[in-house]
Amino acid sequence: MKAYILYLFICCISILKVSGQDFVLYPNINPRYHLEQNIENNILHLKAESKITKVSLYNRVTKRTSIIKNDTNMIRIALNELDVSYYTIMTHTNLGEIIVLGIDLLNKEHMKPLVTKNKVIEQKVKAYWVIKETYKHSGSSLSTYFIHNKKSLEYAIKKNRKDLTSFSGKNNSLIIYEIYNLKGFASRGLKNKLIKSKGNIDDSTISEKQKKAFNITPLYKSQS
């Protein structure tokens, strides 16, 4: 109920037609969030600036919630695989954001089945690479290092979030990448590009081999 009330407050109506009125999309228009939302070929496309960790689909008729896990800053949801109903959709990001939108799926008669699906490739994380920039009265200092366990990872993120709430640490920066292949990530040139990009590297500037060595979308990127 709370999610539905929130959805009513921050969403506006946008009617999209596919061979008739098959669905109605209520996009999130809150300027605080940056979430691209569109429907193409019966697929709901969501793209955020940060990583989308999961999407919750709450069916307001059956009162059931389906969870779709994710590991990048974008996700595709095939509407023809959902039951005809009314949904509140909650997009969860690694920054702790919950971005709410809604969709009313009215009819599936005209919807063509999805021919191909994206393959989900699960990569084993070998380590985390950290870019940390600390600001002081005397200037800023930059450090990079690896983290090899989740306890240290959680501590680093928790500390950064606390720093951002203080006057002295409000400009501190922390960017963390997931590393799949330490040897493939060893290039100093690649690391320098990541440092300069501040978490927004252009994937056309790195090789296919390097792309396989790490997740190009940061696991965590601080926002002051």
mmCIF file with all atom_site columns, C-alpha atoms in Angstrom:
data_model
loop_
_atom_site.group_PDB
_atom_site.id
_atom_site.type_symbol
_atom_site.label_atom_id
_atom_site.label_alt_id
_atom_site.label_comp_id
_atom_site.label_asym_id
_atom_site.label_entity_id
_atom_site.label_seq_id
_atom_site.pdbx_PDB_ins_code
_atom_site.Cartn_x
_atom_site.Cartn_y
_atom_site.Cartn_z
_atom_site.occupancy
_atom_site.B_iso_or_equiv
_atom_site.pdbx_formal_charge
_atom_site.auth_seq_id
_atom_site.auth_comp_id
_atom_site.auth_asym_id
_atom_site.auth_atom_id
_atom_site.pdbx_PDB_model_num
ATOM 1   C CA . MET A 1 1   ? 0.000  0.000   0.000   1.00 0.00 ? 1   MET A CA 1
ATOM 2   C CA . LYS A 1 2   ? 2.788  2.451   0.887   1.00 0.00 ? 2   LYS A CA 1
ATOM 3   C CA . ALA A 1 3   ? 4.552  1.680   -2.377  1.00 0.00 ? 3   ALA A CA 1
ATOM 4   C CA . TYR A 1 4   ? 1.318  2.275   -4.288  1.00 0.00 ? 4   TYR A CA 1
ATOM 5   C CA . ILE A 1 5   ? 0.732  5.647   -2.601  1.00 0.00 ? 5   ILE A CA 1
ATOM 6   C CA . LEU A 1 6   ? 4.318  6.683   -3.344  1.00 0.00 ? 6   LEU A CA 1
ATOM 7   C CA . TYR A 1 7   ? 3.834  5.574   -6.932  1.00 0.00 ? 7   TYR A CA 1
ATOM 8   C CA . LEU A 1 8   ? 0.759  7.768   -7.290  1.00 0.00 ? 8   LEU A CA 1
ATOM 9   C CA . PHE A 1 9   ? 2.585  10.806  -5.955  1.00 0.00 ? 9   PHE A CA 1
ATOM 10  C CA . ILE A 1 10  ? 5.732  10.676  -8.080  1.00 0.00 ? 10  ILE A CA 1
ATOM 11  C CA . CYS A 1 11  ? 4.523  9.183   -11.353 1.00 0.00 ? 11  CYS A CA 1
ATOM 12  C CA . CYS A 1 12  ? 2.712  10.779  -14.275 1.00 0.00 ? 12  CYS A CA 1
ATOM 13  C CA . ILE A 1 13  ? 0.679  9.057   -16.968 1.00 0.00 ? 13  ILE A CA 1
ATOM 14  C CA . SER A 1 14  ? 2.091  8.318   -20.416 1.00 0.00 ? 14  SER A CA 1
ATOM 15  C CA . ILE A 1 15  ? -0.065 6.129   -22.678 1.00 0.00 ? 15  ILE A CA 1
ATOM 16  C CA . LEU A 1 16  ? 1.854  3.987   -25.150 1.00 0.00 ? 16  LEU A CA 1
ATOM 17  C CA . LYS A 1 17  ? 0.126  1.970   -27.872 1.00 0.00 ? 17  LYS A CA 1
ATOM 18  C CA . VAL A 1 18  ? 1.179  -1.296  -29.478 1.00 0.00 ? 18  VAL A CA 1
ATOM 19  C CA . SER A 1 19  ? -1.386 -2.517  -32.045 1.00 0.00 ? 19  SER A CA 1
ATOM 20  C CA . GLY A 1 20  ? -4.018 -0.946  -29.844 1.00 0.00 ? 20  GLY A CA 1
ATOM 21  C CA . GLN A 1 21  ? -3.835 0.021   -26.198 1.00 0.00 ? 21  GLN A CA 1
ATOM 22  C CA . ASP A 1 22  ? -2.021 -2.935  -24.645 1.00 0.00 ? 22  ASP A CA 1
ATOM 23  C CA . PHE A 1 23  ? -0.381 -1.160  -21.724 1.00 0.00 ? 23  PHE A CA 1
ATOM 24  C CA . VAL A 1 24  ? -0.136 2.126   -19.881 1.00 0.00 ? 24  VAL A CA 1
ATOM 25  C CA . LEU A 1 25  ? 3.211  3.278   -18.486 1.00 0.00 ? 25  LEU A CA 1
ATOM 26  C CA . TYR A 1 26  ? 3.457  5.567   -15.473 1.00 0.00 ? 26  TYR A CA 1
ATOM 27  C CA . PRO A 1 27  ? 7.113  6.710   -15.568 1.00 0.00 ? 27  PRO A CA 1
ATOM 28  C CA . ASN A 1 28  ? 8.962  8.132   -12.602 1.00 0.00 ? 28  ASN A CA 1
ATOM 29  C CA . ILE A 1 29  ? 9.458  11.868  -13.180 1.00 0.00 ? 29  ILE A CA 1
ATOM 30  C CA . ASN A 1 30  ? 11.148 12.715  -9.893  1.00 0.00 ? 30  ASN A CA 1
ATOM 31  C CA . PRO A 1 31  ? 14.133 14.933  -10.932 1.00 0.00 ? 31  PRO A CA 1
ATOM 32  C CA . ARG A 1 32  ? 16.174 13.489  -8.071  1.00 0.00 ? 32  ARG A CA 1
ATOM 33  C CA . TYR A 1 33  ? 16.573 10.218  -9.948  1.00 0.00 ? 33  TYR A CA 1
ATOM 34  C CA . HIS A 1 34  ? 18.047 9.548   -13.373 1.00 0.00 ? 34  HIS A CA 1
ATOM 35  C CA . LEU A 1 35  ? 16.260 6.521   -14.787 1.00 0.00 ? 35  LEU A CA 1
ATOM 36  C CA . GLU A 1 36  ? 15.618 6.061   -18.498 1.00 0.00 ? 36  GLU A CA 1
ATOM 37  C CA . GLN A 1 37  ? 12.260 4.322   -18.981 1.00 0.00 ? 37  GLN A CA 1
ATOM 38  C CA . ASN A 1 38  ? 10.842 3.261   -22.337 1.00 0.00 ? 38  ASN A CA 1
ATOM 39  C CA . ILE A 1 39  ? 9.030  0.396   -24.017 1.00 0.00 ? 39  ILE A CA 1
ATOM 40  C CA . GLU A 1 40  ? 10.130 -0.993  -27.360 1.00 0.00 ? 40  GLU A CA 1
ATOM 41  C CA . ASN A 1 41  ? 8.996  -4.215  -29.051 1.00 0.00 ? 41  ASN A CA 1
ATOM 42  C CA . ASN A 1 42  ? 7.037  -5.268  -25.957 1.00 0.00 ? 42  ASN A CA 1
ATOM 43  C CA . ILE A 1 43  ? 10.101 -4.875  -23.753 1.00 0.00 ? 43  ILE A CA 1
ATOM 44  C CA . LEU A 1 44  ? 10.410 -2.444  -20.862 1.00 0.00 ? 44  LEU A CA 1
ATOM 45  C CA . HIS A 1 45  ? 13.900 -0.923  -20.889 1.00 0.00 ? 45  HIS A CA 1
ATOM 46  C CA . LEU A 1 46  ? 15.274 0.599   -17.684 1.00 0.00 ? 46  LEU A CA 1
ATOM 47  C CA . LYS A 1 47  ? 18.665 2.297   -17.489 1.00 0.00 ? 47  LYS A CA 1
ATOM 48  C CA . ALA A 1 48  ? 20.158 4.071   -14.463 1.00 0.00 ? 48  ALA A CA 1
ATOM 49  C CA . GLU A 1 49  ? 23.375 6.006   -13.843 1.00 0.00 ? 49  GLU A CA 1
ATOM 50  C CA . SER A 1 50  ? 24.299 3.556   -11.078 1.00 0.00 ? 50  SER A CA 1
ATOM 51  C CA . LYS A 1 51  ? 24.052 -0.238  -10.986 1.00 0.00 ? 51  LYS A CA 1
ATOM 52  C CA . ILE A 1 52  ? 20.553 -1.733  -10.878 1.00 0.00 ? 52  ILE A CA 1
ATOM 53  C CA . THR A 1 53  ? 20.818 -4.596  -8.394  1.00 0.00 ? 53  THR A CA 1
ATOM 54  C CA . LYS A 1 54  ? 17.244 -5.844  -8.676  1.00 0.00 ? 54  LYS A CA 1
ATOM 55  C CA . VAL A 1 55  ? 13.756 -4.962  -9.865  1.00 0.00 ? 55  VAL A CA 1
ATOM 56  C CA . SER A 1 56  ? 10.664 -5.784  -7.801  1.00 0.00 ? 56  SER A CA 1
ATOM 57  C CA . LEU A 1 57  ? 7.399  -6.308  -9.698  1.00 0.00 ? 57  LEU A CA 1
ATOM 58  C CA . TYR A 1 58  ? 4.418  -5.957  -7.355  1.00 0.00 ? 58  TYR A CA 1
ATOM 59  C CA . ASN A 1 59  ? 1.194  -7.324  -8.843  1.00 0.00 ? 59  ASN A CA 1
ATOM 60  C CA . ARG A 1 60  ? -1.529 -5.168  -7.309  1.00 0.00 ? 60  ARG A CA 1
ATOM 61  C CA . VAL A 1 61  ? -4.218 -7.752  -8.105  1.00 0.00 ? 61  VAL A CA 1
ATOM 62  C CA . THR A 1 62  ? -2.622 -10.914 -6.713  1.00 0.00 ? 62  THR A CA 1
ATOM 63  C CA . LYS A 1 63  ? -0.619 -8.971  -4.071  1.00 0.00 ? 63  LYS A CA 1
ATOM 64  C CA . ARG A 1 64  ? 2.466  -10.959 -5.056  1.00 0.00 ? 64  ARG A CA 1
ATOM 65  C CA . THR A 1 65  ? 5.956  -9.632  -5.727  1.00 0.00 ? 65  THR A CA 1
ATOM 66  C CA . SER A 1 66  ? 8.420  -11.036 -8.258  1.00 0.00 ? 66  SER A CA 1
ATOM 67  C CA . ILE A 1 67  ? 12.131 -10.235 -7.965  1.00 0.00 ? 67  ILE A CA 1
ATOM 68  C CA . ILE A 1 68  ? 14.480 -9.940  -10.946 1.00 0.00 ? 68  ILE A CA 1
ATOM 69  C CA . LYS A 1 69  ? 18.153 -9.770  -9.955  1.00 0.00 ? 69  LYS A CA 1
ATOM 70  C CA . ASN A 1 70  ? 20.546 -7.710  -12.039 1.00 0.00 ? 70  ASN A CA 1
ATOM 71  C CA . ASP A 1 71  ? 24.232 -6.774  -12.203 1.00 0.00 ? 71  ASP A CA 1
ATOM 72  C CA . THR A 1 72  ? 24.513 -3.800  -14.590 1.00 0.00 ? 72  THR A CA 1
ATOM 73  C CA . ASN A 1 73  ? 23.044 -0.307  -14.921 1.00 0.00 ? 73  ASN A CA 1
ATOM 74  C CA . MET A 1 74  ? 20.355 -1.504  -17.331 1.00 0.00 ? 74  MET A CA 1
ATOM 75  C CA . ILE A 1 75  ? 17.701 -4.220  -17.490 1.00 0.00 ? 75  ILE A CA 1
ATOM 76  C CA . ARG A 1 76  ? 15.144 -5.514  -20.005 1.00 0.00 ? 76  ARG A CA 1
ATOM 77  C CA . ILE A 1 77  ? 11.754 -6.875  -18.900 1.00 0.00 ? 77  ILE A CA 1
ATOM 78  C CA . ALA A 1 78  ? 9.635  -8.796  -21.436 1.00 0.00 ? 78  ALA A CA 1
ATOM 79  C CA . LEU A 1 79  ? 6.041  -7.656  -20.945 1.00 0.00 ? 79  LEU A CA 1
ATOM 80  C CA . ASN A 1 80  ? 4.597  -10.681 -22.761 1.00 0.00 ? 80  ASN A CA 1
ATOM 81  C CA . GLU A 1 81  ? 5.962  -12.872 -19.956 1.00 0.00 ? 81  GLU A CA 1
ATOM 82  C CA . LEU A 1 82  ? 3.904  -11.036 -17.318 1.00 0.00 ? 82  LEU A CA 1
ATOM 83  C CA . ASP A 1 83  ? 0.285  -11.727 -16.419 1.00 0.00 ? 83  ASP A CA 1
ATOM 84  C CA . VAL A 1 84  ? -2.283 -9.154  -17.494 1.00 0.00 ? 84  VAL A CA 1
ATOM 85  C CA . SER A 1 85  ? -2.547 -7.000  -14.374 1.00 0.00 ? 85  SER A CA 1
ATOM 86  C CA . TYR A 1 86  ? -1.504 -3.736  -12.715 1.00 0.00 ? 86  TYR A CA 1
ATOM 87  C CA . TYR A 1 87  ? 2.081  -3.473  -11.489 1.00 0.00 ? 87  TYR A CA 1
ATOM 88  C CA . THR A 1 88  ? 4.112  -1.246  -9.229  1.00 0.00 ? 88  THR A CA 1
ATOM 89  C CA . ILE A 1 89  ? 7.744  -1.553  -10.304 1.00 0.00 ? 89  ILE A CA 1
ATOM 90  C CA . MET A 1 90  ? 10.547 -0.747  -7.862  1.00 0.00 ? 90  MET A CA 1
ATOM 91  C CA . THR A 1 91  ? 14.045 -0.374  -9.294  1.00 0.00 ? 91  THR A CA 1
ATOM 92  C CA . HIS A 1 92  ? 16.753 -0.874  -6.646  1.00 0.00 ? 92  HIS A CA 1
ATOM 93  C CA . THR A 1 93  ? 20.262 0.531   -7.196  1.00 0.00 ? 93  THR A CA 1
ATOM 94  C CA . ASN A 1 94  ? 23.568 -0.099  -5.441  1.00 0.00 ? 94  ASN A CA 1
ATOM 95  C CA . LEU A 1 95  ? 23.367 3.424   -3.990  1.00 0.00 ? 95  LEU A CA 1
ATOM 96  C CA . GLY A 1 96  ? 20.343 2.428   -1.932  1.00 0.00 ? 96  GLY A CA 1
ATOM 97  C CA . GLU A 1 97  ? 17.854 4.187   -4.204  1.00 0.00 ? 97  GLU A CA 1
ATOM 98  C CA . ILE A 1 98  ? 14.392 2.733   -4.823  1.00 0.00 ? 98  ILE A CA 1
ATOM 99  C CA . ILE A 1 99  ? 12.920 4.276   -7.973  1.00 0.00 ? 99  ILE A CA 1
ATOM 100 C CA . VAL A 1 100 ? 9.195  3.618   -8.351  1.00 0.00 ? 100 VAL A CA 1
ATOM 101 C CA . LEU A 1 101 ? 7.188  3.502   -11.569 1.00 0.00 ? 101 LEU A CA 1
ATOM 102 C CA . GLY A 1 102 ? 4.072  1.696   -12.668 1.00 0.00 ? 102 GLY A CA 1
ATOM 103 C CA . ILE A 1 103 ? 2.618  -0.182  -15.606 1.00 0.00 ? 103 ILE A CA 1
ATOM 104 C CA . ASP A 1 104 ? -0.875 -1.436  -16.352 1.00 0.00 ? 104 ASP A CA 1
ATOM 105 C CA . LEU A 1 105 ? -0.684 -4.468  -18.647 1.00 0.00 ? 105 LEU A CA 1
ATOM 106 C CA . LEU A 1 106 ? -4.131 -4.490  -20.236 1.00 0.00 ? 106 LEU A CA 1
ATOM 107 C CA . ASN A 1 107 ? -3.836 -6.976  -23.066 1.00 0.00 ? 107 ASN A CA 1
ATOM 108 C CA . LYS A 1 108 ? -1.296 -9.448  -24.501 1.00 0.00 ? 108 LYS A CA 1
ATOM 109 C CA . GLU A 1 109 ? -3.260 -10.505 -27.591 1.00 0.00 ? 109 GLU A CA 1
ATOM 110 C CA . HIS A 1 110 ? -1.179 -8.439  -30.031 1.00 0.00 ? 110 HIS A CA 1
ATOM 111 C CA . MET A 1 111 ? 2.159  -9.011  -28.377 1.00 0.00 ? 111 MET A CA 1
ATOM 112 C CA . LYS A 1 112 ? 4.596  -11.175 -30.283 1.00 0.00 ? 112 LYS A CA 1
ATOM 113 C CA . PRO A 1 113 ? 6.651  -13.626 -28.225 1.00 0.00 ? 113 PRO A CA 1
ATOM 114 C CA . LEU A 1 114 ? 10.231 -12.665 -27.525 1.00 0.00 ? 114 LEU A CA 1
ATOM 115 C CA . VAL A 1 115 ? 12.430 -14.478 -30.043 1.00 0.00 ? 115 VAL A CA 1
ATOM 116 C CA . THR A 1 116 ? 15.722 -14.152 -28.204 1.00 0.00 ? 116 THR A CA 1
ATOM 117 C CA . LYS A 1 117 ? 16.649 -13.424 -24.629 1.00 0.00 ? 117 LYS A CA 1
ATOM 118 C CA . ASN A 1 118 ? 19.774 -11.911 -23.210 1.00 0.00 ? 118 ASN A CA 1
ATOM 119 C CA . LYS A 1 119 ? 22.086 -14.556 -21.818 1.00 0.00 ? 119 LYS A CA 1
ATOM 120 C CA . VAL A 1 120 ? 22.896 -14.010 -18.185 1.00 0.00 ? 120 VAL A CA 1
ATOM 121 C CA . ILE A 1 121 ? 26.579 -14.701 -17.632 1.00 0.00 ? 121 ILE A CA 1
ATOM 122 C CA . GLU A 1 122 ? 27.531 -15.018 -14.003 1.00 0.00 ? 122 GLU A CA 1
ATOM 123 C CA . GLN A 1 123 ? 31.065 -13.851 -13.376 1.00 0.00 ? 123 GLN A CA 1
ATOM 124 C CA . LYS A 1 124 ? 32.950 -14.776 -10.235 1.00 0.00 ? 124 LYS A CA 1
ATOM 125 C CA . VAL A 1 125 ? 34.351 -11.695 -8.515  1.00 0.00 ? 125 VAL A CA 1
ATOM 126 C CA . LYS A 1 126 ? 38.010 -12.253 -7.626  1.00 0.00 ? 126 LYS A CA 1
ATOM 127 C CA . ALA A 1 127 ? 38.589 -8.861  -5.988  1.00 0.00 ? 127 ALA A CA 1
ATOM 128 C CA . TYR A 1 128 ? 37.437 -5.257  -5.841  1.00 0.00 ? 128 TYR A CA 1
ATOM 129 C CA . TRP A 1 129 ? 39.528 -2.341  -7.095  1.00 0.00 ? 129 TRP A CA 1
ATOM 130 C CA . VAL A 1 130 ? 39.158 0.923   -5.220  1.00 0.00 ? 130 VAL A CA 1
ATOM 131 C CA . ILE A 1 131 ? 39.816 4.501   -6.320  1.00 0.00 ? 131 ILE A CA 1
ATOM 132 C CA . LYS A 1 132 ? 39.771 6.736   -3.252  1.00 0.00 ? 132 LYS A CA 1
ATOM 133 C CA . GLU A 1 133 ? 40.209 10.500  -3.273  1.00 0.00 ? 133 GLU A CA 1
ATOM 134 C CA . THR A 1 134 ? 40.376 12.371  0.024   1.00 0.00 ? 134 THR A CA 1
ATOM 135 C CA . TYR A 1 135 ? 40.168 16.141  0.328   1.00 0.00 ? 135 TYR A CA 1
ATOM 136 C CA . LYS A 1 136 ? 41.904 18.099  3.095   1.00 0.00 ? 136 LYS A CA 1
ATOM 137 C CA . HIS A 1 137 ? 42.807 21.738  3.722   1.00 0.00 ? 137 HIS A CA 1
ATOM 138 C CA . SER A 1 138 ? 46.240 21.121  2.221   1.00 0.00 ? 138 SER A CA 1
ATOM 139 C CA . GLY A 1 139 ? 44.785 19.583  -0.948  1.00 0.00 ? 139 GLY A CA 1
ATOM 140 C CA . SER A 1 140 ? 43.609 16.205  -2.161  1.00 0.00 ? 140 SER A CA 1
ATOM 141 C CA . SER A 1 141 ? 45.259 12.788  -2.103  1.00 0.00 ? 141 SER A CA 1
ATOM 142 C CA . LEU A 1 142 ? 44.495 9.890   -4.439  1.00 0.00 ? 142 LEU A CA 1
ATOM 143 C CA . SER A 1 143 ? 45.011 6.232   -3.616  1.00 0.00 ? 143 SER A CA 1
ATOM 144 C CA . THR A 1 144 ? 44.122 2.962   -5.338  1.00 0.00 ? 144 THR A CA 1
ATOM 145 C CA . TYR A 1 145 ? 44.100 -0.519  -3.838  1.00 0.00 ? 145 TYR A CA 1
ATOM 146 C CA . PHE A 1 146 ? 42.460 -3.937  -3.976  1.00 0.00 ? 146 PHE A CA 1
ATOM 147 C CA . ILE A 1 147 ? 39.907 -5.339  -1.541  1.00 0.00 ? 147 ILE A CA 1
ATOM 148 C CA . HIS A 1 148 ? 39.634 -9.118  -1.342  1.00 0.00 ? 148 HIS A CA 1
ATOM 149 C CA . ASN A 1 149 ? 36.694 -9.711  0.993   1.00 0.00 ? 149 ASN A CA 1
ATOM 150 C CA . LYS A 1 150 ? 33.163 -8.391  1.430   1.00 0.00 ? 150 LYS A CA 1
ATOM 151 C CA . LYS A 1 151 ? 33.696 -7.339  5.039   1.00 0.00 ? 151 LYS A CA 1
ATOM 152 C CA . SER A 1 152 ? 36.371 -4.835  4.003   1.00 0.00 ? 152 SER A CA 1
ATOM 153 C CA . LEU A 1 153 ? 34.205 -3.793  1.050   1.00 0.00 ? 153 LEU A CA 1
ATOM 154 C CA . GLU A 1 154 ? 31.213 -3.032  3.267   1.00 0.00 ? 154 GLU A CA 1
ATOM 155 C CA . TYR A 1 155 ? 33.424 -1.117  5.702   1.00 0.00 ? 155 TYR A CA 1
ATOM 156 C CA . ALA A 1 156 ? 34.878 1.061   2.917   1.00 0.00 ? 156 ALA A CA 1
ATOM 157 C CA . ILE A 1 157 ? 31.413 1.937   1.587   1.00 0.00 ? 157 ILE A CA 1
ATOM 158 C CA . LYS A 1 158 ? 30.016 2.578   5.064   1.00 0.00 ? 158 LYS A CA 1
ATOM 159 C CA . LYS A 1 159 ? 32.937 4.867   5.927   1.00 0.00 ? 159 LYS A CA 1
ATOM 160 C CA . ASN A 1 160 ? 32.581 6.822   2.688   1.00 0.00 ? 160 ASN A CA 1
ATOM 161 C CA . ARG A 1 161 ? 28.868 7.368   3.229   1.00 0.00 ? 161 ARG A CA 1
ATOM 162 C CA . LYS A 1 162 ? 29.594 8.621   6.723   1.00 0.00 ? 162 LYS A CA 1
ATOM 163 C CA . ASP A 1 163 ? 32.352 10.927  5.414   1.00 0.00 ? 163 ASP A CA 1
ATOM 164 C CA . LEU A 1 164 ? 29.956 12.479  2.912   1.00 0.00 ? 164 LEU A CA 1
ATOM 165 C CA . THR A 1 165 ? 27.698 13.633  5.742   1.00 0.00 ? 165 THR A CA 1
ATOM 166 C CA . SER A 1 166 ? 30.528 15.531  7.454   1.00 0.00 ? 166 SER A CA 1
ATOM 167 C CA . PHE A 1 167 ? 31.870 18.986  6.598   1.00 0.00 ? 167 PHE A CA 1
ATOM 168 C CA . SER A 1 168 ? 35.460 17.790  6.224   1.00 0.00 ? 168 SER A CA 1
ATOM 169 C CA . GLY A 1 169 ? 34.648 14.750  4.109   1.00 0.00 ? 169 GLY A CA 1
ATOM 170 C CA . LYS A 1 170 ? 31.728 15.956  1.998   1.00 0.00 ? 170 LYS A CA 1
ATOM 171 C CA . ASN A 1 171 ? 33.886 16.099  -1.155  1.00 0.00 ? 171 ASN A CA 1
ATOM 172 C CA . ASN A 1 172 ? 35.593 12.743  -0.667  1.00 0.00 ? 172 ASN A CA 1
ATOM 173 C CA . SER A 1 173 ? 35.230 10.302  -3.541  1.00 0.00 ? 173 SER A CA 1
ATOM 174 C CA . LEU A 1 174 ? 35.098 6.504   -3.602  1.00 0.00 ? 174 LEU A CA 1
ATOM 175 C CA . ILE A 1 175 ? 34.697 4.337   -6.703  1.00 0.00 ? 175 ILE A CA 1
ATOM 176 C CA . ILE A 1 176 ? 34.754 0.534   -6.545  1.00 0.00 ? 176 ILE A CA 1
ATOM 177 C CA . TYR A 1 177 ? 34.957 -1.914  -9.455  1.00 0.00 ? 177 TYR A CA 1
ATOM 178 C CA . GLU A 1 178 ? 34.362 -5.672  -9.473  1.00 0.00 ? 178 GLU A CA 1
ATOM 179 C CA . ILE A 1 179 ? 37.364 -7.559  -10.871 1.00 0.00 ? 179 ILE A CA 1
ATOM 180 C CA . TYR A 1 180 ? 36.871 -10.925 -12.600 1.00 0.00 ? 180 TYR A CA 1
ATOM 181 C CA . ASN A 1 181 ? 40.427 -11.483 -13.834 1.00 0.00 ? 181 ASN A CA 1
ATOM 182 C CA . LEU A 1 182 ? 43.319 -9.934  -11.911 1.00 0.00 ? 182 LEU A CA 1
ATOM 183 C CA . LYS A 1 183 ? 45.844 -10.672 -14.655 1.00 0.00 ? 183 LYS A CA 1
ATOM 184 C CA . GLY A 1 184 ? 43.646 -9.128  -17.319 1.00 0.00 ? 184 GLY A CA 1
ATOM 185 C CA . PHE A 1 185 ? 43.165 -6.066  -15.120 1.00 0.00 ? 185 PHE A CA 1
ATOM 186 C CA . ALA A 1 186 ? 46.888 -5.542  -14.535 1.00 0.00 ? 186 ALA A CA 1
ATOM 187 C CA . SER A 1 187 ? 47.350 -2.910  -17.252 1.00 0.00 ? 187 SER A CA 1
ATOM 188 C CA . ARG A 1 188 ? 48.495 0.429   -15.820 1.00 0.00 ? 188 ARG A CA 1
ATOM 189 C CA . GLY A 1 189 ? 47.020 2.173   -18.849 1.00 0.00 ? 189 GLY A CA 1
ATOM 190 C CA . LEU A 1 190 ? 43.568 0.740   -18.090 1.00 0.00 ? 190 LEU A CA 1
ATOM 191 C CA . LYS A 1 191 ? 43.761 1.803   -14.454 1.00 0.00 ? 191 LYS A CA 1
ATOM 192 C CA . ASN A 1 192 ? 44.797 5.333   -15.435 1.00 0.00 ? 192 ASN A CA 1
ATOM 193 C CA . LYS A 1 193 ? 41.805 5.552   -17.778 1.00 0.00 ? 193 LYS A CA 1
ATOM 194 C CA . LEU A 1 194 ? 39.472 4.474   -14.980 1.00 0.00 ? 194 LEU A CA 1
ATOM 195 C CA . ILE A 1 195 ? 40.947 7.076   -12.627 1.00 0.00 ? 195 ILE A CA 1
ATOM 196 C CA . LYS A 1 196 ? 40.554 9.875   -15.182 1.00 0.00 ? 196 LYS A CA 1
ATOM 197 C CA . SER A 1 197 ? 37.012 8.824   -16.120 1.00 0.00 ? 197 SER A CA 1
ATOM 198 C CA . LYS A 1 198 ? 35.814 9.124   -12.497 1.00 0.00 ? 198 LYS A CA 1
ATOM 199 C CA . GLY A 1 199 ? 33.535 6.119   -12.892 1.00 0.00 ? 199 GLY A CA 1
ATOM 200 C CA . ASN A 1 200 ? 32.169 7.006   -16.343 1.00 0.00 ? 200 ASN A CA 1
ATOM 201 C CA . ILE A 1 201 ? 34.606 5.387   -18.750 1.00 0.00 ? 201 ILE A CA 1
ATOM 202 C CA . ASP A 1 202 ? 33.745 5.173   -22.442 1.00 0.00 ? 202 ASP A CA 1
ATOM 203 C CA . ASP A 1 203 ? 33.794 1.449   -23.267 1.00 0.00 ? 203 ASP A CA 1
ATOM 204 C CA . SER A 1 204 ? 35.042 2.222   -26.787 1.00 0.00 ? 204 SER A CA 1
ATOM 205 C CA . THR A 1 205 ? 38.390 3.286   -25.281 1.00 0.00 ? 205 THR A CA 1
ATOM 206 C CA . ILE A 1 206 ? 39.203 -0.157  -23.871 1.00 0.00 ? 206 ILE A CA 1
ATOM 207 C CA . SER A 1 207 ? 39.779 -3.518  -25.543 1.00 0.00 ? 207 SER A CA 1
ATOM 208 C CA . GLU A 1 208 ? 37.388 -6.477  -25.525 1.00 0.00 ? 208 GLU A CA 1
ATOM 209 C CA . LYS A 1 209 ? 39.924 -8.440  -23.485 1.00 0.00 ? 209 LYS A CA 1
ATOM 210 C CA . GLN A 1 210 ? 40.025 -5.704  -20.844 1.00 0.00 ? 210 GLN A CA 1
ATOM 211 C CA . LYS A 1 211 ? 36.207 -5.539  -20.731 1.00 0.00 ? 211 LYS A CA 1
ATOM 212 C CA . LYS A 1 212 ? 36.114 -9.210  -19.741 1.00 0.00 ? 212 LYS A CA 1
ATOM 213 C CA . ALA A 1 213 ? 38.472 -8.578  -16.818 1.00 0.00 ? 213 ALA A CA 1
ATOM 214 C CA . PHE A 1 214 ? 36.105 -6.364  -14.818 1.00 0.00 ? 214 PHE A CA 1
ATOM 215 C CA . ASN A 1 215 ? 32.611 -4.913  -14.606 1.00 0.00 ? 215 ASN A CA 1
ATOM 216 C CA . ILE A 1 216 ? 32.759 -1.620  -16.487 1.00 0.00 ? 216 ILE A CA 1
ATOM 217 C CA . THR A 1 217 ? 29.902 -0.251  -14.351 1.00 0.00 ? 217 THR A CA 1
ATOM 218 C CA . PRO A 1 218 ? 31.165 0.593   -10.841 1.00 0.00 ? 218 PRO A CA 1
ATOM 219 C CA . LEU A 1 219 ? 29.775 -1.494  -8.014  1.00 0.00 ? 219 LEU A CA 1
ATOM 220 C CA . TYR A 1 220 ? 29.801 1.681   -5.929  1.00 0.00 ? 220 TYR A CA 1
ATOM 221 C CA . LYS A 1 221 ? 30.288 5.326   -6.818  1.00 0.00 ? 221 LYS A CA 1
ATOM 222 C CA . SER A 1 222 ? 29.938 7.964   -4.127  1.00 0.00 ? 222 SER A CA 1
ATOM 223 C CA . GLN A 1 223 ? 27.678 10.929  -4.740  1.00 0.00 ? 223 GLN A CA 1
ATOM 224 C CA . SER A 1 224 ? 28.162 13.963  -2.529  1.00 0.00 ? 224 SER A CA 1
#
